[in-house]
Amino acid sequence: MRKAIIAAAIIAIVSSCATPAGNTVTSPDGGLKVTVDAPDGVLQYTVVKDGDTIVAPSRLGFELMGGNVLGIHTEVLEVTHSKADEKWETVWGEQRIIRDRHSGAVFHTAWLDIEVRVFDDGLGFRYIFPESLGNIAIKDELTEFRFTRADHTAWWLPESVPYYESYADHTTFDKIDCAHTPLTITGADGRFYTIHEAALLDFAKMNLVPTDAQTLKADLVKWSDGTAVYVSDTRVTPWRTLLVTDRAGGLVESRVMLNLNEPCKIEDTSWIKPGKYIGIWWILHKFLYTWYYDPATPEGHGATTERTMRYIDFAADNNIQGVLVEGWNLGWNGDWTRLPAAFSFTQAYPDYDFDKIMKYAASKGVQMIIHNETAADTENYFAQIDDAYALYQSYGMHYVKTGNVNVLMDGREAHDGQYGVNKLHWTVEKAAQYQICIDEHEPCIPTGVCRTWPNLMTGEAIRGQEHDAWEVDGGNKPEHQTVVPFIRGLAGPMDYTFGTFDFSNPANPQCRTRTTVAKQLAEYVVIYSPLQMANDDPAAYEGVKAFDFIRDVPTDWEQTKVIDAVIGDYIVTARQERGGSDWFLGAITDENARQLSVPLSFLGKGRWLAQIYADAPDASYENNPTAVEYSEREVSSKDVLDLRLATSGGCAIRFIKR
Ligand code: NOJ
């Protein structure tokens, strides 16, 4: 394995009987403590941070189909403690070297084990079903998060909106109906908390419902037959995670979720490369061209050989590694959401010369990102997947964008129930066999499985920029991108697809991207993905100075620091290029213009050239989004930069070592 553990693990295992002290796991820095016990026979856990109880005794366990309950009439029989301190190298990511330092314990009860890991900035726990329990069917997970204050507020995505494509609500717990995770709490105690999960495999996704003003309870996505999870071969649940930090930015910098996933299972990862892409995509969402080919009006079809080759040329000339083409393959005519079996993943429309395009892209060193919209019909997709992936691989192509439009997979099961989780994951492992990286649209929310399968590079599960082309509310509201890093972003890479320079939208004039261009640039730093799109038609970039930033910005990072942030107002993020010395900074704001003072203490020693792409004084997202002012100045780590952001504006900076 390329990414071997690079520092020796220090692991100690100590076994103890269940004593009060033995029931507590304390983080390496001593600040965070988790206690698992079973007073009166009811299994529960409690969390204390710096002496404050932050999660009061909260239920653990399951109700099974048929009525039996795991986690009552029980006791903790034995506790096995452990410690770990190791470093590992990511294949790609926001941080190259990650330290996994935690204290752990497994709490054994008669029918259920609980494994806990406590880090300095958060914790995870999961359930282990002993083999002696046999196969079981779960009806309900009883896990609670019983916070100690009713005046905490949560940023949450409503479960009712398909594919996670909604704005976040910001409310007290009692206003939540059913929320997706990550759910982020701005604590009335000044702390920040995020509930999510890690390593969701062969299980159902966990949503959260309030049971009183300060308690959130797990609510598993069900199969169509009402069962939550069938437990057979996989005997562990995903980790339930709680981040606890003093700064909002600490949530973004936390690596708890990745540390709780298994190490990389792909031996040779040399073909898994982050990068940028353009695509025959935005012109489709703006309804300027169609996905389908109509012989009566062939000029309306987007994915033509000639246009694709033009995009390939532009990519090759501008440090863009990939070209996405949608609507190249048979199956888009008519209502394709109702006719998913019509999709072919190997046969192209007559005006798209597949073989010529693949060979041309390869000759130019450009990767084609091959679109496979399945309309959530896995039967049709899996019947073709080997032929399709083998075909793409034969041209040296390593990227597929999958689509799963349709709220039920195969017409019957949720994307994030156990069925959907397994089908989506099967595709990732299949793709790895053919050295293919996946950009997964309409997915299940990510949970860090990309550590184990780094060919799962990015995905949607977000109200991304496509909504700026056609959404009835006129496009994403300016606050949205300042919230995204603190909810969806904590689950993993986001294929948000920014890069708009041309704000016209003739087919839907009531709708457009509601940011400035400088904010579009800054989003390449703030909103993380190892695959980042430059969504606009290349013609919009020709001769525009601001495009230099997109050309220069990397998508793979040595380290990441959130310099300053108020969730829903603004965020300033700095990232250092992996394998290089340059730093990149992105600052974005909501609908309010604002001045920010940014200390450059993250820069190393010496002098740096700052290439600054800022909102011009007369820029505003409503009236003058394209006014970008470019300037250069020499700076050092002692300097503080004053940034002036327009309404829904931003600032993007590259720092080059002198
Ligand atoms: C929705 C996806 O999010 C979008 O990127 C894609 O263009 C369409 N489905 C068509 O597959």
Short mmCIF file of C-alpha atoms and ligand atoms in Angstrom, two decimals, residues 163 165 277 280-282 284-285 291 324 326-327 332 336 343 371-375 401-405 439 441-442 460-462 466-467 470 495 497, ligand 1:
data_model
loop_
_atom_site.label_atom_id
_atom_site.label_comp_id
_atom_site.label_asym_id
_atom_site.label_seq_id
_atom_site.Cartn_x
_atom_site.Cartn_y
_atom_site.Cartn_z
CA TYR A 163 -30.77 14.52 -2.23
CA GLU A 165 -30.28 19.82 -1.86
CA TYR A 277 -12.46 20.19 -14.86
CA ILE A 280 -20.54 20.60 -21.38
CA TRP A 281 -22.84 21.05 -18.43
CA TRP A 282 -23.58 24.68 -17.50
CA LEU A 284 -27.27 22.50 -20.52
CA HIS A 285 -28.50 23.68 -17.13
CA TRP A 291 -28.84 16.63 -23.21
CA LEU A 324 -17.07 16.47 -18.35
CA GLU A 326 -23.23 15.18 -20.32
CA GLY A 327 -25.77 14.00 -22.89
CA TRP A 332 -31.83 11.15 -22.85
CA TRP A 336 -35.54 9.73 -18.89
CA PHE A 343 -29.64 4.56 -20.89
CA HIS A 371 -21.14 10.95 -17.33
CA ASN A 372 -23.24 7.95 -16.32
CA GLU A 373 -26.72 9.12 -15.36
CA THR A 374 -28.43 5.97 -14.12
CA ALA A 375 -31.71 7.57 -13.03
CA LYS A 401 -19.57 11.16 -12.83
CA THR A 402 -22.51 9.04 -11.73
CA GLY A 403 -26.06 10.34 -11.41
CA ASN A 404 -28.89 8.78 -9.43
CA VAL A 405 -31.83 11.07 -10.15
CA ASP A 439 -17.90 11.85 -8.70
CA HIS A 441 -24.34 12.74 -7.73
CA GLU A 442 -27.58 12.10 -5.85
CA GLU A 460 -23.04 16.16 -4.61
CA ALA A 461 -25.47 15.83 -1.67
CA ILE A 462 -25.65 19.59 -1.71
CA GLU A 466 -26.77 24.15 -10.73
CA HIS A 467 -29.64 25.65 -8.71
CA TRP A 470 -33.09 27.20 -12.95
CA ASP A 495 -18.90 18.93 -6.14
CA THR A 497 -19.40 23.47 -9.32
C1 NOJ B 1 -28.44 16.24 -11.54
C2 NOJ B 1 -26.98 16.44 -11.32
O1 NOJ B 1 -26.72 17.02 -10.11
C3 NOJ B 1 -26.45 17.29 -12.45
O2 NOJ B 1 -25.09 17.60 -12.23
C4 NOJ B 1 -26.66 16.59 -13.75
O3 NOJ B 1 -26.30 17.47 -14.78
C5 NOJ B 1 -28.12 16.19 -13.93
N1 NOJ B 1 -28.63 15.53 -12.78
C6 NOJ B 1 -28.29 15.26 -15.12
O4 NOJ B 1 -27.71 14.03 -14.82
#
